[in-house]
PDB file of C-alpha atoms in Angstrom:
ATOM      1  CA  MET A   1     -14.216 -23.983 -11.544  1.00 40.00           C
ATOM      2  CA  THR A   2     -15.161 -25.978  -8.430  1.00 40.00           C
ATOM      3  CA  ALA A   3     -18.910 -26.079  -7.853  1.00 40.00           C
ATOM      4  CA  PRO A   4     -20.119 -24.039  -4.842  1.00 45.00           C
ATOM      5  CA  VAL A   5     -20.745 -26.037  -1.682  1.00 41.00           C
ATOM      6  CA  PRO A   6     -24.350 -25.695  -0.535  1.00 42.00           C
ATOM      7  CA  PRO A   7     -25.055 -23.604   2.652  1.00 45.00           C
ATOM      8  CA  PRO A   8     -25.089 -25.163   6.075  1.00 41.00           C
ATOM      9  CA  GLY A   9     -27.985 -27.603   6.500  1.00 40.00           C
ATOM     10  CA  GLU A  10     -28.561 -28.227   2.839  1.00 42.00           C
ATOM     11  CA  ALA A  11     -27.620 -31.417   1.039  1.00 35.00           C
ATOM     12  CA  SER A  12     -24.221 -31.729  -0.689  1.00 39.00           C
ATOM     13  CA  VAL A  13     -23.710 -33.447  -3.922  1.00 36.00           C
ATOM     14  CA  THR A  14     -23.280 -36.682  -2.022  1.00 38.00           C
ATOM     15  CA  GLY A  15     -26.582 -36.204  -0.250  1.00 41.00           C
ATOM     16  CA  GLU A  16     -24.937 -35.446   3.151  1.00 43.00           C
ATOM     17  CA  PRO A  17     -25.771 -32.290   5.059  1.00 45.00           C
ATOM     18  CA  THR A  18     -22.960 -29.687   5.196  1.00 61.00           C
ATOM     19  CA  ARG A  19     -21.793 -28.302   8.510  1.00 76.00           C
ATOM     20  CA  ARG A  20     -21.352 -24.680   9.373  1.00 91.00           C
ATOM     21  CA  VAL A  21     -17.734 -23.453   8.751  1.00 97.00           C
ATOM     22  CA  THR A  22     -15.775 -21.739  11.487  1.00 98.00           C
ATOM     23  CA  ILE A  23     -13.699 -18.782  10.518  1.00 98.00           C
ATOM     24  CA  GLY A  24     -11.176 -17.046  12.729  1.00 97.00           C
ATOM     25  CA  ILE A  25     -10.429 -13.312  12.542  1.00 96.00           C
ATOM     26  CA  LEU A  26      -6.901 -12.315  13.607  1.00 93.00           C
ATOM     27  CA  ALA A  27      -7.818  -9.773  16.330  1.00 89.00           C
ATOM     28  CA  LEU A  28      -4.416  -8.349  17.189  1.00 85.00           C
ATOM     29  CA  GLN A  29      -5.197  -4.951  15.688  1.00 78.00           C
ATOM     30  CA  GLY A  30      -7.314  -3.532  12.785  1.00 77.00           C
ATOM     31  CA  ALA A  31     -10.848  -3.900  11.457  1.00 79.00           C
ATOM     32  CA  PHE A  32     -11.611  -7.430  12.719  1.00 86.00           C
ATOM     33  CA  ALA A  33     -15.010  -6.481  14.240  1.00 89.00           C
ATOM     34  CA  GLU A  34     -16.364  -5.483  10.787  1.00 91.00           C
ATOM     35  CA  HIS A  35     -15.214  -8.740   9.171  1.00 94.00           C
ATOM     36  CA  SER A  36     -16.822 -10.714  12.030  1.00 94.00           C
ATOM     37  CA  SER A  37     -20.225  -8.962  11.449  1.00 94.00           C
ATOM     38  CA  LEU A  38     -20.318  -9.744   7.731  1.00 95.00           C
ATOM     39  CA  LEU A  39     -19.161 -13.351   8.031  1.00 97.00           C
ATOM     40  CA  SER A  40     -21.707 -14.016  10.851  1.00 96.00           C
ATOM     41  CA  LYS A  41     -24.524 -12.708   8.599  1.00 96.00           C
ATOM     42  CA  LEU A  42     -23.442 -15.268   5.972  1.00 96.00           C
ATOM     43  CA  GLY A  43     -23.961 -18.097   8.434  1.00 95.00           C
ATOM     44  CA  ALA A  44     -20.279 -18.721   9.461  1.00 97.00           C
ATOM     45  CA  ASP A  45     -19.291 -19.300  13.069  1.00 97.00           C
ATOM     46  CA  VAL A  46     -16.670 -16.573  13.729  1.00 97.00           C
ATOM     47  CA  ARG A  47     -14.018 -16.508  16.496  1.00 97.00           C
ATOM     48  CA  GLU A  48     -11.482 -13.817  17.342  1.00 95.00           C
ATOM     49  CA  VAL A  49      -7.899 -15.242  17.274  1.00 94.00           C
ATOM     50  CA  ARG A  50      -5.063 -13.810  19.367  1.00 92.00           C
ATOM     51  CA  LEU A  51      -3.163 -16.837  20.571  1.00 93.00           C
ATOM     52  CA  PRO A  52      -1.812 -19.970  18.825  1.00 94.00           C
ATOM     53  CA  HIS A  53      -4.141 -22.443  20.573  1.00 94.00           C
ATOM     54  CA  GLU A  54      -7.181 -20.454  19.207  1.00 96.00           C
ATOM     55  CA  PHE A  55      -6.564 -21.855  15.772  1.00 96.00           C
ATOM     56  CA  GLU A  56      -7.916 -25.197  16.936  1.00 96.00           C
ATOM     57  CA  GLY A  57     -11.281 -25.933  15.309  1.00 96.00           C
ATOM     58  CA  LEU A  58     -10.910 -23.255  12.573  1.00 97.00           C
ATOM     59  CA  ASP A  59     -11.716 -23.921   8.850  1.00 98.00           C
ATOM     60  CA  GLY A  60     -10.422 -20.524   7.594  1.00 98.00           C
ATOM     61  CA  ILE A  61      -8.875 -17.416   8.920  1.00 97.00           C
ATOM     62  CA  VAL A  62      -8.994 -13.653   7.968  1.00 97.00           C
ATOM     63  CA  LEU A  63      -6.068 -11.181   8.474  1.00 95.00           C
ATOM     64  CA  PRO A  64      -7.808  -7.850   8.558  1.00 92.00           C
ATOM     65  CA  GLY A  65      -6.739  -4.396   7.607  1.00 86.00           C
ATOM     66  CA  GLY A  66      -4.914  -2.222  10.104  1.00 79.00           C
ATOM     67  CA  GLU A  67      -1.243  -1.566  10.577  1.00 78.00           C
ATOM     68  CA  SER A  68       0.902  -4.351   9.156  1.00 76.00           C
ATOM     69  CA  THR A  69       3.962  -3.433  11.212  1.00 76.00           C
ATOM     70  CA  ALA A  70       1.984  -3.333  14.460  1.00 79.00           C
ATOM     71  CA  MET A  71       0.290  -6.613  13.709  1.00 78.00           C
ATOM     72  CA  ALA A  72       3.644  -8.214  12.842  1.00 80.00           C
ATOM     73  CA  LEU A  73       5.243  -7.087  16.186  1.00 79.00           C
ATOM     74  CA  ILE A  74       2.352  -8.335  18.218  1.00 80.00           C
ATOM     75  CA  GLY A  75       2.037 -11.558  16.261  1.00 82.00           C
ATOM     76  CA  GLU A  76       5.689 -12.388  16.667  1.00 81.00           C
ATOM     77  CA  ARG A  77       5.601 -11.683  20.400  1.00 82.00           C
ATOM     78  CA  TRP A  78       2.486 -13.709  21.033  1.00 86.00           C
ATOM     79  CA  GLY A  79       3.633 -16.676  18.882  1.00 87.00           C
ATOM     80  CA  VAL A  80       0.846 -16.330  16.422  1.00 90.00           C
ATOM     81  CA  PHE A  81       3.028 -15.780  13.376  1.00 89.00           C
ATOM     82  CA  PRO A  82       4.696 -19.229  13.473  1.00 91.00           C
ATOM     83  CA  ARG A  83       1.217 -20.739  13.674  1.00 94.00           C
ATOM     84  CA  LEU A  84       0.066 -18.647  10.734  1.00 93.00           C
ATOM     85  CA  LYS A  85       3.069 -19.697   8.641  1.00 93.00           C
ATOM     86  CA  GLN A  86       2.248 -23.376   9.400  1.00 95.00           C
ATOM     87  CA  TRP A  87      -1.415 -22.683   8.365  1.00 96.00           C
ATOM     88  CA  VAL A  88      -0.352 -21.195   5.027  1.00 95.00           C
ATOM     89  CA  SER A  89       2.197 -23.937   4.353  1.00 95.00           C
ATOM     90  CA  GLU A  90      -0.488 -26.520   4.823  1.00 95.00           C
ATOM     91  CA  GLY A  91      -2.642 -24.895   2.152  1.00 95.00           C
ATOM     92  CA  ARG A  92      -5.437 -23.908   4.511  1.00 97.00           C
ATOM     93  CA  PRO A  93      -7.907 -21.039   3.586  1.00 98.00           C
ATOM     94  CA  VAL A  94      -6.728 -17.545   4.568  1.00 98.00           C
ATOM     95  CA  TRP A  95      -7.712 -14.123   3.367  1.00 98.00           C
ATOM     96  CA  GLY A  96      -5.658 -10.909   3.917  1.00 96.00           C
ATOM     97  CA  THR A  97      -7.213  -7.491   3.463  1.00 96.00           C
ATOM     98  CA  CYS A  98      -4.966  -4.384   3.109  1.00 94.00           C
ATOM     99  CA  ALA A  99      -2.424  -4.904   5.895  1.00 91.00           C
ATOM    100  CA  GLY A 100      -3.334  -8.557   5.931  1.00 93.00           C
ATOM    101  CA  MET A 101      -2.484  -8.820   2.188  1.00 96.00           C
ATOM    102  CA  ILE A 102       0.958  -7.324   2.948  1.00 94.00           C
ATOM    103  CA  LEU A 103       1.571  -9.875   5.671  1.00 93.00           C
ATOM    104  CA  LEU A 104       0.660 -12.738   3.196  1.00 96.00           C
ATOM    105  CA  SER A 105       3.144 -11.388   0.574  1.00 96.00           C
ATOM    106  CA  ASP A 106       6.660 -12.919   0.174  1.00 95.00           C
ATOM    107  CA  HIS A 107       8.156  -9.554  -0.680  1.00 92.00           C
ATOM    108  CA  ALA A 108       7.185  -6.049   0.500  1.00 91.00           C
ATOM    109  CA  LEU A 109       8.490  -2.650  -0.726  1.00 90.00           C
ATOM    110  CA  MET A 110       8.274   0.619   1.248  1.00 84.00           C
ATOM    111  CA  GLN A 111       8.782  -1.154   4.602  1.00 77.00           C
ATOM    112  CA  LYS A 112       9.506   0.907   7.676  1.00 69.00           C
ATOM    113  CA  LYS A 113      13.222   1.029   8.772  1.00 62.00           C
ATOM    114  CA  GLY A 114      14.391  -2.330   9.988  1.00 59.00           C
ATOM    115  CA  GLY A 115      11.751  -4.175   7.950  1.00 63.00           C
ATOM    116  CA  GLN A 116       8.954  -6.276   9.365  1.00 71.00           C
ATOM    117  CA  SER A 117       8.011  -9.947   9.661  1.00 82.00           C
ATOM    118  CA  LEU A 118       5.871 -11.425   6.872  1.00 90.00           C
ATOM    119  CA  VAL A 119       3.819 -14.627   6.943  1.00 92.00           C
ATOM    120  CA  GLY A 120       4.331 -15.077   3.249  1.00 94.00           C
ATOM    121  CA  GLY A 121       2.590 -17.539   0.943  1.00 96.00           C
ATOM    122  CA  LEU A 122       1.890 -15.163  -2.038  1.00 97.00           C
ATOM    123  CA  ASN A 123       4.856 -14.877  -4.359  1.00 96.00           C
ATOM    124  CA  VAL A 124       4.321 -11.231  -5.237  1.00 97.00           C
ATOM    125  CA  GLU A 125       6.046  -7.914  -5.025  1.00 95.00           C
ATOM    126  CA  ILE A 126       3.783  -5.608  -2.962  1.00 96.00           C
ATOM    127  CA  CYS A 127       4.265  -1.893  -2.266  1.00 95.00           C
ATOM    128  CA  ARG A 128       2.993  -0.601   1.137  1.00 92.00           C
ATOM    129  CA  ASN A 129       1.059   2.654   0.998  1.00 91.00           C
ATOM    130  CA  TYR A 130       1.244   2.770  -2.797  1.00 95.00           C
ATOM    131  CA  PHE A 131      -1.779   5.145  -3.100  1.00 94.00           C
ATOM    132  CA  GLY A 132      -0.761   7.467  -0.232  1.00 88.00           C
ATOM    133  CA  ALA A 133      -1.698   8.405   3.324  1.00 83.00           C
ATOM    134  CA  GLN A 134      -5.025   8.269   5.099  1.00 80.00           C
ATOM    135  CA  THR A 135      -6.081  11.557   3.521  1.00 76.00           C
ATOM    136  CA  SER A 136      -5.752  10.005   0.114  1.00 81.00           C
ATOM    137  CA  SER A 137      -8.311   7.346   0.800  1.00 89.00           C
ATOM    138  CA  PHE A 138     -10.852   6.736  -2.071  1.00 92.00           C
ATOM    139  CA  GLU A 139     -13.471   4.409  -3.398  1.00 94.00           C
ATOM    140  CA  VAL A 140     -13.562   2.997  -6.910  1.00 95.00           C
ATOM    141  CA  PRO A 141     -15.875   0.614  -8.698  1.00 95.00           C
ATOM    142  CA  LEU A 142     -14.205  -2.727  -9.469  1.00 94.00           C
ATOM    143  CA  ASP A 143     -15.046  -5.406 -11.975  1.00 91.00           C
ATOM    144  CA  THR A 144     -16.260  -8.519 -10.081  1.00 83.00           C
ATOM    145  CA  SER A 145     -16.260 -11.039 -12.904  1.00 87.00           C
ATOM    146  CA  ALA A 146     -13.162 -12.741 -11.498  1.00 85.00           C
ATOM    147  CA  LEU A 147     -15.193 -13.890  -8.492  1.00 85.00           C
ATOM    148  CA  GLU A 148     -16.976 -16.257 -10.831  1.00 79.00           C
ATOM    149  CA  THR A 149     -14.483 -16.928 -13.630  1.00 69.00           C
ATOM    150  CA  GLY A 150     -11.259 -17.228 -11.531  1.00 63.00           C
ATOM    151  CA  SER A 151      -9.129 -14.377 -12.979  1.00 57.00           C
ATOM    152  CA  VAL A 152      -9.443 -10.918 -14.373  1.00 55.00           C
ATOM    153  CA  GLY A 153      -8.696 -12.130 -17.909  1.00 51.00           C
ATOM    154  CA  LYS A 154     -11.634 -14.502 -18.032  1.00 52.00           C
ATOM    155  CA  LYS A 155     -14.903 -12.629 -18.473  1.00 48.00           C
ATOM    156  CA  ASP A 156     -18.241 -14.009 -19.266  1.00 46.00           C
ATOM    157  CA  GLY A 157     -19.849 -11.426 -21.556  1.00 43.00           C
ATOM    158  CA  GLY A 158     -19.069  -8.572 -19.164  1.00 42.00           C
ATOM    159  CA  SER A 159     -22.221  -9.270 -17.116  1.00 43.00           C
ATOM    160  CA  ALA A 160     -20.365  -8.550 -13.888  1.00 45.00           C
ATOM    161  CA  ASN A 161     -19.413  -5.125 -14.997  1.00 53.00           C
ATOM    162  CA  LYS A 162     -23.102  -4.096 -14.685  1.00 68.00           C
ATOM    163  CA  ASN A 163     -22.787  -4.411 -10.906  1.00 86.00           C
ATOM    164  CA  PRO A 164     -19.297  -3.186  -9.996  1.00 93.00           C
ATOM    165  CA  TYR A 165     -17.925  -3.680  -6.424  1.00 95.00           C
ATOM    166  CA  PRO A 166     -17.442  -0.459  -4.329  1.00 95.00           C
ATOM    167  CA  ALA A 167     -13.802  -0.989  -3.259  1.00 96.00           C
ATOM    168  CA  VAL A 168     -12.629   1.205  -0.421  1.00 96.00           C
ATOM    169  CA  PHE A 169      -8.865   1.942  -0.367  1.00 96.00           C
ATOM    170  CA  ILE A 170      -7.283   3.309   2.830  1.00 94.00           C
ATOM    171  CA  ARG A 171      -3.483   3.638   2.936  1.00 92.00           C
ATOM    172  CA  ALA A 172      -3.693   0.644   0.600  1.00 95.00           C
ATOM    173  CA  PRO A 173      -0.831  -1.358  -0.860  1.00 95.00           C
ATOM    174  CA  ALA A 174      -0.615  -2.431  -4.518  1.00 97.00           C
ATOM    175  CA  VAL A 175       0.858  -5.585  -6.018  1.00 98.00           C
ATOM    176  CA  LEU A 176       3.355  -4.687  -8.748  1.00 96.00           C
ATOM    177  CA  GLU A 177       4.305  -8.175  -9.859  1.00 95.00           C
ATOM    178  CA  ALA A 178       2.629 -11.561  -9.344  1.00 96.00           C
ATOM    179  CA  GLY A 179       4.558 -14.718  -9.630  1.00 95.00           C
ATOM    180  CA  PRO A 180       3.700 -18.112 -11.145  1.00 95.00           C
ATOM    181  CA  GLY A 181       0.477 -19.720  -9.836  1.00 95.00           C
ATOM    182  CA  VAL A 182      -0.972 -16.367  -8.618  1.00 96.00           C
ATOM    183  CA  ASP A 183      -4.371 -15.529 -10.204  1.00 95.00           C
ATOM    184  CA  VAL A 184      -5.075 -11.813 -10.723  1.00 95.00           C
ATOM    185  CA  LEU A 185      -8.666 -11.089  -9.628  1.00 95.00           C
ATOM    186  CA  CYS A 186      -8.761  -7.257  -9.882  1.00 95.00           C
ATOM    187  CA  LYS A 187      -6.608  -4.393 -11.284  1.00 95.00           C
ATOM    188  CA  VAL A 188      -6.711  -0.563 -11.197  1.00 95.00           C
ATOM    189  CA  ARG A 189      -4.777   2.103 -13.007  1.00 94.00           C
ATOM    190  CA  SER A 190      -3.087   4.614 -10.749  1.00 92.00           C
ATOM    191  CA  ARG A 191       0.073   6.345 -10.183  1.00 91.00           C
ATOM    192  CA  PRO A 192       1.956   5.881  -6.908  1.00 93.00           C
ATOM    193  CA  CYS A 193       1.861   8.591  -4.339  1.00 92.00           C
ATOM    194  CA  ASN A 194       4.719  11.126  -4.235  1.00 90.00           C
ATOM    195  CA  LYS A 195       6.351   9.592  -1.175  1.00 90.00           C
ATOM    196  CA  ALA A 196       6.407   6.145  -2.819  1.00 90.00           C
ATOM    197  CA  VAL A 197       8.115   7.629  -5.954  1.00 91.00           C
ATOM    198  CA  THR A 198      10.779   9.450  -3.828  1.00 89.00           C
ATOM    199  CA  VAL A 199      11.484   6.525  -1.581  1.00 88.00           C
ATOM    200  CA  MET A 200      11.533   3.776  -4.303  1.00 89.00           C
ATOM    201  CA  LYS A 201      13.698   5.797  -6.714  1.00 87.00           C
ATOM    202  CA  ALA A 202      16.321   6.188  -3.857  1.00 86.00           C
ATOM    203  CA  GLN A 203      15.976   2.525  -2.945  1.00 83.00           C
ATOM    204  CA  LEU A 204      16.253   1.142  -6.483  1.00 84.00           C
ATOM    205  CA  LYS A 205      19.263   3.458  -7.179  1.00 81.00           C
ATOM    206  CA  GLN A 206      21.048   2.095  -4.148  1.00 78.00           C
ATOM    207  CA  GLU A 207      20.291  -1.563  -5.108  1.00 75.00           C
ATOM    208  CA  GLU A 208      21.562  -0.843  -8.548  1.00 73.00           C
ATOM    209  CA  ALA A 209      24.938   0.187  -7.144  1.00 70.00           C
ATOM    210  CA  ASP A 210      24.996  -2.906  -4.891  1.00 69.00           C
ATOM    211  CA  ASP A 211      24.023  -5.460  -7.507  1.00 67.00           C
ATOM    212  CA  ARG A 212      25.187  -3.989 -10.828  1.00 66.00           C
ATOM    213  CA  ASP A 213      26.609  -7.484 -11.818  1.00 67.00           C
ATOM    214  CA  ASP A 214      23.369  -9.449 -11.199  1.00 75.00           C
ATOM    215  CA  ASP A 215      21.383  -9.576 -14.500  1.00 79.00           C
ATOM    216  CA  THR A 216      18.315 -11.056 -12.833  1.00 82.00           C
ATOM    217  CA  ARG A 217      18.088  -8.433 -10.165  1.00 79.00           C
ATOM    218  CA  ARG A 218      18.848  -5.725 -12.644  1.00 81.00           C
ATOM    219  CA  ALA A 219      16.004  -6.773 -14.850  1.00 86.00           C
ATOM    220  CA  LYS A 220      13.624  -6.882 -11.884  1.00 86.00           C
ATOM    221  CA  ARG A 221      14.705  -3.314 -10.772  1.00 84.00           C
ATOM    222  CA  ARG A 222      13.922  -2.030 -14.285  1.00 86.00           C
ATOM    223  CA  ARG A 223      10.423  -3.568 -14.186  1.00 90.00           C
ATOM    224  CA  LEU A 224       9.744  -2.061 -10.742  1.00 90.00           C
ATOM    225  CA  ALA A 225      11.282   1.326 -11.617  1.00 88.00           C
ATOM    226  CA  ALA A 226       8.531   1.641 -14.421  1.00 89.00           C
ATOM    227  CA  PHE A 227       5.921   2.177 -11.737  1.00 92.00           C
ATOM    228  CA  PHE A 228       7.846   5.072 -10.066  1.00 90.00           C
ATOM    229  CA  VAL A 229       8.688   7.308 -13.111  1.00 80.00           C
ATOM    230  CA  GLU A 230       7.287  10.646 -11.989  1.00 65.00           C
ATOM    231  CA  PRO A 231       5.544  12.371  -9.081  1.00 53.00           C
ATOM    232  CA  ASN A 232       1.840  11.764  -8.688  1.00 47.00           C
ATOM    233  CA  PRO A 233      -0.605  14.619  -9.417  1.00 50.00           C
ATOM    234  CA  SER A 234      -2.190  16.066  -6.197  1.00 47.00           C
ATOM    235  CA  THR A 235      -5.432  14.229  -7.123  1.00 42.00           C
ATOM    236  CA  ALA A 236      -5.003  11.138  -9.248  1.00 48.00           C
ATOM    237  CA  ALA A 237      -7.866   9.367 -10.940  1.00 49.00           C
ATOM    238  CA  VAL A 238      -8.124   5.722 -10.249  1.00 58.00           C
ATOM    239  CA  ALA A 239      -9.707   3.263 -12.706  1.00 52.00           C
ATOM    240  CA  GLY A 240     -10.874  -0.132 -11.649  1.00 51.00           C
ATOM    241  CA  GLU A 241     -10.507  -2.976 -14.132  1.00 47.00           C
ATOM    242  CA  GLY A 242     -13.815  -2.958 -15.957  1.00 34.00           C
ATOM    243  CA  GLY A 243     -15.253  -0.366 -13.634  1.00 35.00           C
ATOM    244  CA  GLY A 244     -14.674   2.831 -15.764  1.00 33.00           C
ATOM    245  CA  GLY A 245     -13.193   6.042 -14.580  1.00 34.00           C
ATOM    246  CA  GLY A 246      -9.973   7.900 -15.455  1.00 37.00           C
ATOM    247  CA  SER A 247      -6.553   6.632 -15.930  1.00 38.00           C
ATOM    248  CA  GLY A 248      -4.624   9.121 -13.825  1.00 41.00           C
ATOM    249  CA  ALA A 249      -3.099  10.570 -17.014  1.00 38.00           C
ATOM    250  CA  SER A 250      -3.867  13.987 -18.640  1.00 38.00           C
ATOM    251  CA  SER A 251      -3.594  14.741 -22.363  1.00 38.00           C
ATOM    252  CA  GLY A 252      -0.044  14.074 -23.597  1.00 43.00           C
ATOM    253  CA  GLU A 253       0.916  12.409 -20.323  1.00 50.00           C
ATOM    254  CA  LYS A 254       2.005   8.857 -20.049  1.00 65.00           C
ATOM    255  CA  GLU A 255      -0.811   6.572 -18.989  1.00 81.00           C
ATOM    256  CA  ALA A 256      -0.815   5.579 -15.393  1.00 88.00           C
ATOM    257  CA  PRO A 257       0.492   2.063 -14.615  1.00 92.00           C
ATOM    258  CA  GLU A 258      -1.775  -0.850 -13.963  1.00 94.00           C
ATOM    259  CA  VAL A 259      -1.440  -2.307 -10.561  1.00 97.00           C
ATOM    260  CA  ILE A 260      -2.969  -5.523  -9.019  1.00 97.00           C
ATOM    261  CA  VAL A 261      -5.340  -5.071  -6.048  1.00 98.00           C
ATOM    262  CA  ALA A 262      -6.851  -8.531  -5.604  1.00 97.00           C
ATOM    263  CA  ILE A 263      -5.198 -12.014  -6.024  1.00 97.00           C
ATOM    264  CA  ARG A 264      -5.614 -15.652  -5.226  1.00 97.00           C
ATOM    265  CA  LYS A 265      -3.201 -18.605  -4.991  1.00 97.00           C
ATOM    266  CA  GLY A 266      -4.870 -21.825  -4.072  1.00 96.00           C
ATOM    267  CA  ASN A 267      -6.682 -21.219  -0.786  1.00 97.00           C
ATOM    268  CA  ILE A 268      -4.944 -17.899  -0.198  1.00 98.00           C
ATOM    269  CA  VAL A 269      -6.777 -14.682  -1.068  1.00 98.00           C
ATOM    270  CA  GLY A 270      -5.461 -11.120  -0.874  1.00 98.00           C
ATOM    271  CA  THR A 271      -7.350  -7.789  -1.378  1.00 98.00           C
ATOM    272  CA  ALA A 272      -5.660  -4.406  -1.114  1.00 97.00           C
ATOM    273  CA  PHE A 273      -8.992  -2.765  -0.357  1.00 97.00           C
ATOM    274  CA  HIS A 274     -11.393  -3.124   2.598  1.00 96.00           C
ATOM    275  CA  PRO A 275     -14.459  -5.250   1.785  1.00 96.00           C
ATOM    276  CA  GLU A 276     -15.449  -5.160   5.495  1.00 94.00           C
ATOM    277  CA  LEU A 277     -16.080  -1.435   5.244  1.00 93.00           C
ATOM    278  CA  THR A 278     -18.911  -1.799   2.806  1.00 93.00           C
ATOM    279  CA  ASN A 279     -22.436  -3.385   2.893  1.00 92.00           C
ATOM    280  CA  ASP A 280     -21.569  -5.454  -0.119  1.00 94.00           C
ATOM    281  CA  SER A 281     -20.831  -9.002   1.039  1.00 95.00           C
ATOM    282  CA  ARG A 282     -19.594 -10.462  -2.286  1.00 95.00           C
ATOM    283  CA  TRP A 283     -15.998 -10.853  -1.287  1.00 97.00           C
ATOM    284  CA  HIS A 284     -16.956 -12.371   2.017  1.00 96.00           C
ATOM    285  CA  GLU A 285     -19.290 -14.807   0.189  1.00 96.00           C
ATOM    286  CA  TYR A 286     -16.379 -15.639  -2.106  1.00 96.00           C
ATOM    287  CA  PHE A 287     -14.087 -16.549   0.830  1.00 97.00           C
ATOM    288  CA  VAL A 288     -16.799 -18.512   2.536  1.00 97.00           C
ATOM    289  CA  ARG A 289     -17.169 -20.631  -0.651  1.00 95.00           C
ATOM    290  CA  ILE A 290     -13.404 -21.261  -0.692  1.00 96.00           C
ATOM    291  CA  VAL A 291     -13.585 -22.333   3.004  1.00 97.00           C
ATOM    292  CA  LYS A 292     -16.507 -24.668   2.260  1.00 96.00           C
ATOM    293  CA  GLU A 293     -14.729 -26.148  -0.753  1.00 95.00           C
ATOM    294  CA  ALA A 294     -11.636 -26.674   1.285  1.00 95.00           C
ATOM    295  CA  VAL A 295     -13.568 -28.435   4.091  1.00 95.00           C
ATOM    296  CA  SER A 296     -15.261 -30.608   1.465  1.00 92.00           C
ATOM    297  CA  SER A 297     -12.001 -31.639  -0.087  1.00 89.00           C
ATOM    298  CA  GLY A 298     -10.349 -32.180   3.187  1.00 84.00           C
ATOM    299  CA  THR A 299      -7.781 -29.241   3.060  1.00 72.00           C
ATOM    300  CA  GLY A 300      -9.593 -26.983   5.617  1.00 64.00           C
ATOM    301  CA  GLY A 301      -9.886 -27.148   9.376  1.00 56.00           C
ATOM    302  CA  VAL A 302      -7.587 -27.718  12.292  1.00 50.00           C
ATOM    303  CA  ARG A 303      -8.677 -30.232  14.893  1.00 45.00           C
ATOM    304  CA  ASP A 304      -5.309 -30.910  16.526  1.00 42.00           C
ATOM    305  CA  ALA A 305      -3.678 -27.484  17.015  1.00 38.00           C
ATOM    306  CA  GLU A 306      -0.768 -27.311  19.400  1.00 40.00           C
ATOM    307  CA  SER A 307      -1.362 -25.762  22.842  1.00 36.00           C
ATOM    308  CA  PRO A 308       0.143 -22.308  23.466  1.00 35.00           C
ATOM    309  CA  ALA A 309       2.404 -23.867  26.072  1.00 33.00           C
ATOM    310  CA  LYS A 310       3.841 -26.206  23.495  1.00 39.00           C
ATOM    311  CA  THR A 311       4.088 -23.582  20.677  1.00 35.00           C
ATOM    312  CA  LEU A 312       5.299 -20.639  22.680  1.00 34.00           C
ATOM    313  CA  GLY A 313       6.778 -22.136  25.725  1.00 36.00           C
ATOM    314  CA  ALA A 314       5.062 -21.925  29.057  1.00 36.00           C
ATOM    315  CA  ALA A 315       6.491 -18.523  29.927  1.00 36.00           C
ATOM    316  CA  ALA A 316       5.556 -16.955  26.601  1.00 38.00           C
ATOM    317  CA  ALA A 317       2.052 -18.376  26.716  1.00 38.00           C
ATOM    318  CA  ALA A 318       1.538 -16.973  30.217  1.00 38.00           C
ATOM    319  CA  GLU A 319       2.742 -13.571  29.147  1.00 41.00           C
ATOM    320  CA  ALA A 320       0.388 -13.549  26.185  1.00 38.00           C
ATOM    321  CA  GLU A 321      -2.572 -14.544  28.201  1.00 39.00           C
ATOM    322  CA  VAL A 322      -1.911 -11.763  30.672  1.00 34.00           C
ATOM    323  CA  ALA A 323      -1.545  -9.294  27.716  1.00 38.00           C
ATOM    324  CA  VAL A 324      -4.832 -10.245  26.201  1.00 34.00           C
ATOM    325  CA  ALA A 325      -6.536 -10.044  29.591  1.00 33.00           C
TER     326      ALA A 325
END
């Protein structure tokens, strides 16, 4: 594990003072103000980002929770998504929470009709609204050992379990499969909501008819179908990995499936829950450490971002400026 970089103003391992990191918050829609407040308290310079040229000077960026479809539509229209895709492809630090995690995924299930644009970067299968609607929001204690050890499977005596993280889930997604190179940081046990079961059963059945001769796709469908076996009880218990609680299964009932709710791949972090809606700053501290380490290693920061006129074209840039105003 890389050693933490000292806070701004303190000496680094080379004896040189570290500079304050600058983190952008994608402010197209969603809970960007809450992220900004927490990151500012940790000593980061924070900027709201709505246009491509506003990436200039950033060391890291946060994609907040909100409505992923709305964020995608606005992001495409204002030319932000191409810049985000470039950012991710260059390995620069980015953190997506809830809707932001969906945008950073390569494959999303339960999309609205017509689909939506994704930034990509995380080779995972993610299911939108896995846990249900706004009224099905909940809080669950999560094991935080992975913030120090690097993955949920590497625990150091269980010490982190003594201080679980209060994870807030609101219309949250869940990662069903994580590909090579993706570190799993947190899991919970929970059944999908009734709507997800109904929609995914129909979708997987249709795909089976379309691709019955493709062995690879058929095997993948079987794995995904295991998450959508039966309707969800009206109130399902959710258990955070290492955090205690129920499994969502009553006596004699098949145990609820385990789904992934926090991941990392290189400098990309995704959380299905909303760390910005708590007073616990551990996840924000984790991302700030990643940004500092990236700056120290030379993989963070943009000092030569293209102008909006060059990226979008003069007409598109002018339209975006008017829309923001």
